[in-house]
Amino acid sequence: MSCAVGRLSFERTRLLRCIEGGTNLSDPTSSSPTPLSAAVRDLFRPRIRLKHLVLFLRRSATAMNAGIDVRAFWEMEARRAPARYQDAFQAIYQQVSAGDTLAEALEAQGDFFPVMVRELVDVGEKSGRLEQVFDRLAEYYTHLSQLKRTFIS
């Protein structure tokens, strides 16, 4: 039994080394980065859950309709975000503060936000209707959440 546990621990260590350092899994002595390492790292990144997404979109819509600056909104969100989302929200805040568009900041977080959210935020920024985009996204994901609950129960 201890041999199996030791082997599992060794494999886990190799996988974590690959994720963190981008090393080649097939050669444990190699330290060269692999294209797979970024994809594997993305597998372990958190994605925002549907209920949190709905709440976030509602807050976003309300803030944008109230005229709150995007940077100020993201500063508040980064401070109050749940622990599992803290890194992503903080990174978005830093990018927006540095002058990147919100769409670029969301895109940099990979699959944290759904594709539709990322793309429609881009459209909203370009068209000047970001408030309406957040309103519509909040309605859509609220409806999706209700449908999920209906089918599950």
XYZ file of N, CA and C in Angstrom:
459
model
N 0.822 -1.191 0.000
C 0.000 0.000 0.000
C 0.870 1.260 0.000
N 1.940 1.295 0.773
C 2.777 2.487 0.837
C 3.482 2.750 -0.493
N 3.788 1.678 -1.259
C 4.396 1.882 -2.575
C 3.441 2.613 -3.507
N 2.158 2.239 -3.452
C 1.161 2.888 -4.303
C 0.996 4.350 -3.914
N 0.983 4.624 -2.624
C 0.848 6.003 -2.154
C 2.082 6.811 -2.551
N 3.258 6.212 -2.392
C 4.491 6.895 -2.780
C 4.524 7.207 -4.261
N 4.089 6.261 -5.083
C 4.049 6.466 -6.539
C 3.066 7.574 -6.897
N 1.898 7.594 -6.250
C 0.894 8.614 -6.511
C 1.436 9.990 -6.122
N 2.127 10.054 -4.998
C 2.709 11.310 -4.552
C 3.766 11.798 -5.544
N 4.573 10.868 -6.057
C 5.593 11.215 -7.042
C 4.951 11.769 -8.314
N 3.894 11.111 -8.805
C 3.213 11.569 -10.023
C 2.559 12.928 -9.799
N 1.978 13.121 -8.634
C 1.351 14.402 -8.320
C 2.412 15.506 -8.310
N 3.565 15.222 -7.721
C 4.649 16.192 -7.676
C 5.115 16.543 -9.084
N 5.249 15.550 -9.956
C 5.658 15.812 -11.345
C 4.626 16.667 -12.061
N 3.333 16.373 -11.838
C 2.276 17.143 -12.488
C 2.301 18.589 -12.005
N 2.439 18.781 -10.699
C 2.495 20.143 -10.172
C 3.729 20.885 -10.679
N 4.855 20.192 -10.785
C 6.066 20.805 -11.320
C 5.830 21.237 -12.772
N 5.127 20.409 -13.513
C 4.816 20.732 -14.906
C 3.933 21.965 -14.991
N 2.928 22.026 -14.125
C 1.995 23.148 -14.145
C 2.693 24.440 -13.738
N 3.435 24.390 -12.642
C 4.060 25.600 -12.123
C 5.243 26.073 -12.954
N 6.066 25.128 -13.399
C 7.282 25.543 -14.082
C 7.271 25.321 -15.568
N 6.256 24.667 -16.087
C 6.206 24.421 -17.521
C 7.197 23.373 -17.969
N 7.507 22.384 -17.120
C 8.463 21.357 -17.499
C 7.779 20.238 -18.263
N 8.586 19.465 -18.932
C 8.099 18.365 -19.750
C 7.794 17.159 -18.864
N 6.558 16.672 -18.903
C 6.155 15.538 -18.073
C 6.854 14.249 -18.474
N 7.132 14.056 -19.746
C 7.726 12.806 -20.193
C 9.180 12.670 -19.768
N 9.841 13.786 -19.486
C 11.229 13.758 -19.045
C 11.341 14.531 -17.731
N 11.341 13.816 -16.588
C 11.341 14.500 -15.295
C 12.568 15.367 -15.057
N 13.663 15.133 -15.782
C 14.871 15.951 -15.589
C 14.858 17.201 -16.450
N 13.937 17.267 -17.413
C 13.875 18.410 -18.335
C 13.241 19.618 -17.655
N 13.742 20.782 -17.983
C 13.130 22.007 -17.478
C 12.651 22.892 -18.624
N 12.586 22.316 -19.823
C 12.134 23.120 -20.967
C 10.618 23.253 -20.958
N 10.100 24.455 -21.255
C 8.659 24.660 -21.260
C 7.990 23.884 -22.394
N 6.773 23.477 -22.142
C 6.005 22.771 -23.161
C 4.736 23.556 -23.449
N 4.211 23.452 -24.668
C 2.956 24.154 -24.965
C 1.797 23.593 -24.150
N 1.922 22.351 -23.720
C 0.859 21.717 -22.953
C 0.741 22.313 -21.555
N 1.854 22.838 -21.022
C 1.834 23.318 -19.637
C 0.814 24.433 -19.434
N 0.660 25.333 -20.380
C -0.328 26.404 -20.251
C -1.742 25.836 -20.283
N -1.975 24.855 -21.136
C -3.300 24.239 -21.214
C -3.626 23.480 -19.936
N -2.647 22.777 -19.393
C -2.856 22.044 -18.149
C -3.113 23.014 -17.010
N -2.370 24.120 -16.979
C -2.562 25.128 -15.932
C -3.980 25.680 -15.991
N -4.512 25.897 -17.200
C -5.863 26.425 -17.343
C -6.921 25.461 -16.819
N -6.625 24.159 -16.844
C -7.583 23.182 -16.321
C -7.840 23.389 -14.839
N -6.855 23.877 -14.116
C -6.966 24.029 -12.677
C -7.356 25.434 -12.252
N -7.529 26.318 -13.200
C -7.974 27.671 -12.868
C -9.449 27.639 -12.514
N -9.837 28.436 -11.527
C -11.263 28.463 -11.186
C -12.064 29.197 -12.259
N -13.283 28.792 -12.412
C -14.240 29.500 -13.273
C -15.331 30.018 -12.371
N -15.875 31.151 -12.738
C -16.922 31.737 -11.912
C -18.184 30.875 -12.008
N -18.778 30.611 -10.873
C -19.994 29.793 -10.838
C -21.179 30.627 -11.295
N -22.199 29.942 -11.786
C -23.350 30.618 -12.372
C -24.026 31.564 -11.386
N -24.243 31.121 -10.146
C -24.930 32.000 -9.192
C -24.094 33.240 -8.875
N -22.773 33.080 -8.800
C -21.912 34.238 -8.564
C -21.852 35.144 -9.799
N -21.911 34.536 -10.973
C -21.914 35.314 -12.211
C -23.159 36.190 -12.292
N -24.307 35.621 -11.951
C -25.565 36.384 -11.987
C -25.490 37.571 -11.032
N -25.018 37.330 -9.807
C -24.904 38.416 -8.836
C -23.915 39.480 -9.307
N -22.791 39.029 -9.847
C -21.793 39.963 -10.354
C -22.358 40.812 -11.491
N -23.064 40.186 -12.431
C -23.630 40.928 -13.569
C -24.681 41.924 -13.106
N -25.466 41.561 -12.107
C -26.462 42.501 -11.562
C -25.757 43.711 -10.931
N -24.711 43.441 -10.137
C -23.962 44.551 -9.532
C -23.324 45.427 -10.602
N -22.782 44.783 -11.645
C -22.152 45.530 -12.740
C -23.165 46.427 -13.434
N -24.326 45.877 -13.739
C -25.367 46.656 -14.416
C -25.799 47.843 -13.554
N -25.996 47.594 -12.271
C -26.412 48.667 -11.366
C -25.340 49.751 -11.275
N -24.086 49.335 -11.156
C -22.985 50.301 -11.049
C -22.844 51.122 -12.325
N -22.909 50.464 -13.471
C -22.766 51.190 -14.735
C -23.940 52.144 -14.950
N -25.147 51.707 -14.595
C -26.321 52.582 -14.731
C -26.248 53.769 -13.774
N -25.587 53.586 -12.631
C -25.429 54.671 -11.662
C -24.289 55.610 -12.036
N -23.522 55.254 -13.054
C -22.443 56.111 -13.505
C -21.129 55.912 -12.769
N -20.990 54.799 -12.074
C -19.742 54.521 -11.365
C -18.667 54.160 -12.381
N -17.498 54.725 -12.205
C -16.361 54.472 -13.090
C -15.982 52.991 -13.051
N -15.563 52.455 -14.193
C -15.202 51.033 -14.293
C -14.065 50.695 -13.332
N -13.073 51.585 -13.237
C -11.948 51.317 -12.308
C -12.418 51.275 -10.867
N -13.276 52.209 -10.483
C -13.784 52.242 -9.108
C -14.621 50.993 -8.824
N -15.415 50.578 -9.797
C -16.229 49.375 -9.629
C -15.349 48.150 -9.427
N -14.303 48.009 -10.254
C -13.437 46.836 -10.133
C -12.605 46.871 -8.869
N -12.292 48.054 -8.380
C -11.592 48.141 -7.103
C -12.478 47.585 -5.989
N -13.759 47.972 -6.002
C -14.702 47.448 -4.998
C -14.873 45.936 -5.144
N -15.015 45.477 -6.376
C -15.205 44.042 -6.615
C -13.976 43.234 -6.187
N -12.791 43.770 -6.437
C -11.565 43.059 -6.059
C -11.464 42.926 -4.545
N -11.937 43.929 -3.814
C -11.886 43.872 -2.352
C -12.923 42.924 -1.770
N -14.106 42.852 -2.382
C -15.184 42.061 -1.791
C -15.361 40.686 -2.428
N -14.539 40.335 -3.372
C -14.675 39.052 -4.068
C -14.437 37.878 -3.113
N -15.153 36.769 -3.331
C -14.869 35.561 -2.542
C -13.417 35.124 -2.761
N -12.874 34.433 -1.806
C -11.456 34.058 -1.831
C -11.071 33.322 -3.108
N -11.939 32.445 -3.609
C -11.569 31.659 -4.792
C -11.511 32.516 -6.058
N -12.123 33.709 -6.033
C -12.121 34.586 -7.199
C -11.190 35.782 -7.018
N -10.577 35.889 -5.862
C -9.778 37.056 -5.518
C -8.673 37.344 -6.538
N -7.935 36.326 -6.943
C -6.823 36.537 -7.882
C -7.300 37.093 -9.219
N -8.366 36.500 -9.748
C -8.874 36.937 -11.051
C -9.396 38.373 -10.982
N -10.172 38.691 -9.963
C -10.738 40.029 -9.843
C -9.637 41.064 -9.616
N -8.643 40.706 -8.826
C -7.525 41.627 -8.576
C -6.746 41.880 -9.864
N -6.524 40.829 -10.652
C -5.801 40.982 -11.920
C -6.588 41.862 -12.892
N -7.892 41.695 -12.931
C -8.731 42.523 -13.806
C -8.650 43.979 -13.368
N -8.754 44.206 -12.064
C -8.651 45.577 -11.543
C -7.313 46.210 -11.928
N -6.226 45.471 -11.772
C -4.906 46.009 -12.092
C -4.781 46.340 -13.576
N -5.317 45.477 -14.438
C -5.240 45.747 -15.879
C -6.070 46.950 -16.267
N -7.280 47.049 -15.706
C -8.145 48.193 -16.025
C -7.507 49.476 -15.506
N -6.902 49.415 -14.324
C -6.225 50.593 -13.768
C -5.018 50.999 -14.606
N -4.388 50.018 -15.243
C -3.213 50.302 -16.075
C -3.598 50.862 -17.437
N -4.897 50.899 -17.741
C -5.325 51.498 -18.998
C -5.856 50.521 -20.026
N -5.840 49.227 -19.731
C -6.415 48.257 -20.664
C -7.931 48.375 -20.659
N -8.546 47.938 -21.736
C -10.001 47.930 -21.761
C -10.493 46.790 -20.877
N -11.736 46.873 -20.465
C -12.325 45.811 -19.651
C -12.345 44.500 -20.428
N -12.623 44.581 -21.717
C -12.652 43.376 -22.555
C -11.288 42.694 -22.584
N -10.218 43.477 -22.682
C -8.867 42.904 -22.677
C -8.557 42.253 -21.336
N -8.974 42.901 -20.263
C -8.725 42.362 -18.925
C -9.493 41.060 -18.702
N -10.732 41.011 -19.167
C -11.525 39.778 -19.022
C -10.933 38.660 -19.874
N -10.505 38.999 -21.064
C -9.912 38.004 -21.966
C -8.623 37.428 -21.390
N -7.863 38.258 -20.701
C -6.602 37.798 -20.107
C -6.828 36.759 -19.012
N -8.041 36.695 -18.475
C -8.345 35.717 -17.431
C -8.776 34.367 -17.990
N -8.698 34.219 -19.307
C -9.037 32.922 -19.913
C -10.509 32.591 -19.761
N -10.780 31.380 -19.320
C -12.161 30.905 -19.220
C -12.826 31.228 -17.894
N -12.259 32.140 -17.122
C -12.877 32.500 -15.842
C -14.307 32.983 -16.068
N -14.489 33.860 -17.059
C -15.818 34.309 -17.449
C -16.212 33.587 -18.727
N -17.508 33.312 -18.915
C -17.950 32.662 -20.159
C -17.597 33.504 -21.383
N -17.453 32.823 -22.510
C -17.092 33.489 -23.768
C -18.098 34.583 -24.114
N -19.374 34.306 -23.933
C -20.391 35.291 -24.295
C -20.225 36.576 -23.478
N -19.895 36.458 -22.212
C -19.678 37.645 -21.385
C -18.494 38.442 -21.921
N -17.393 37.753 -22.193
C -16.187 38.440 -22.676
C -16.445 39.148 -24.002
N -17.109 38.481 -24.909
C -17.323 39.074 -26.232
C -18.347 40.204 -26.206
N -19.409 40.050 -25.425
C -20.410 41.117 -25.369
C -19.902 42.337 -24.617
N -19.032 42.146 -23.641
C -18.413 43.302 -22.980
C -17.567 44.066 -23.994
N -16.871 43.357 -24.849
C -16.094 44.007 -25.902
C -17.007 44.826 -26.814
N -18.119 44.237 -27.226
C -19.084 44.946 -28.075
C -19.656 46.153 -27.335
N -19.981 45.982 -26.064
C -20.538 47.074 -25.263
C -19.573 48.237 -25.115
N -18.301 47.931 -24.937
C -17.315 49.008 -24.827
C -17.155 49.742 -26.143
N -17.119 48.992 -27.231
C -16.939 49.632 -28.545
C -18.150 50.453 -28.962
N -19.336 50.020 -28.567
C -20.551 50.729 -28.959
C -20.963 51.800 -27.951
N -20.336 51.806 -26.767
C -20.700 52.779 -25.747
C -21.951 52.405 -24.985
N -22.329 51.145 -25.016
C -23.547 50.687 -24.342
C -23.263 49.570 -23.343
N -22.219 49.746 -22.588
C -21.804 48.725 -21.636
C -22.877 48.474 -20.576
N -23.585 49.539 -20.160
C -24.647 49.382 -19.152
C -25.725 48.430 -19.643
N -26.134 48.633 -20.899
C -27.185 47.784 -21.472
C -26.709 46.350 -21.656
N -25.451 46.185 -22.007
C -24.895 44.836 -22.161
C -24.940 44.108 -20.832
N -24.529 44.761 -19.746
C -24.570 44.117 -18.438
C -26.004 43.794 -18.024
N -26.938 44.694 -18.337
C -28.358 44.416 -18.053
C -28.832 43.154 -18.772
N -28.538 43.079 -20.058
C -28.981 41.924 -20.865
C -28.297 40.628 -20.432
N -27.008 40.723 -20.138
C -26.297 39.530 -19.672
C -26.861 39.050 -18.340
N -27.171 39.984 -17.452
C -27.760 39.610 -16.166
C -29.105 38.920 -16.369
N -29.934 39.449 -17.267
C -31.227 38.816 -17.571
C -31.035 37.414 -18.137
N -30.110 37.282 -19.086
C -29.874 35.992 -19.734
C -29.398 34.941 -18.727
N -28.395 35.295 -17.929
C -27.852 34.309 -16.990
C -28.792 34.043 -15.817
N -29.640 34.999 -15.463
C -30.681 34.743 -14.461
C -31.660 33.713 -15.002
N -32.068 33.892 -16.250
C -32.978 32.941 -16.891
C -32.323 31.557 -16.995
N -31.067 31.521 -17.382
C -30.342 30.255 -17.479
C -30.267 29.557 -16.120
N -30.036 30.325 -15.078
C -29.974 29.773 -13.734
C -31.324 29.180 -13.320
N -32.402 29.883 -13.645
C -33.745 29.379 -13.331
C -34.039 28.096 -14.097
N -33.618 28.042 -15.368
C -33.830 26.822 -16.144
C -33.051 25.648 -15.556
N -31.822 25.900 -15.147
C -31.008 24.840 -14.537
C -31.677 24.286 -13.283
N -32.174 25.210 -12.443
C -32.856 24.769 -11.218
C -34.103 23.964 -11.538
N -34.838 24.366 -12.567
C -36.055 23.663 -12.961
C -35.736 22.248 -13.421
N -34.708 22.098 -14.219
C -34.351 20.779 -14.748
C -33.720 19.878 -13.694
N -32.977 20.467 -12.770
C -32.328 19.668 -11.740
C -33.327 19.179 -10.707
N -34.301 20.010 -10.349
C -35.262 19.599 -9.311
C -36.464 18.894 -9.860
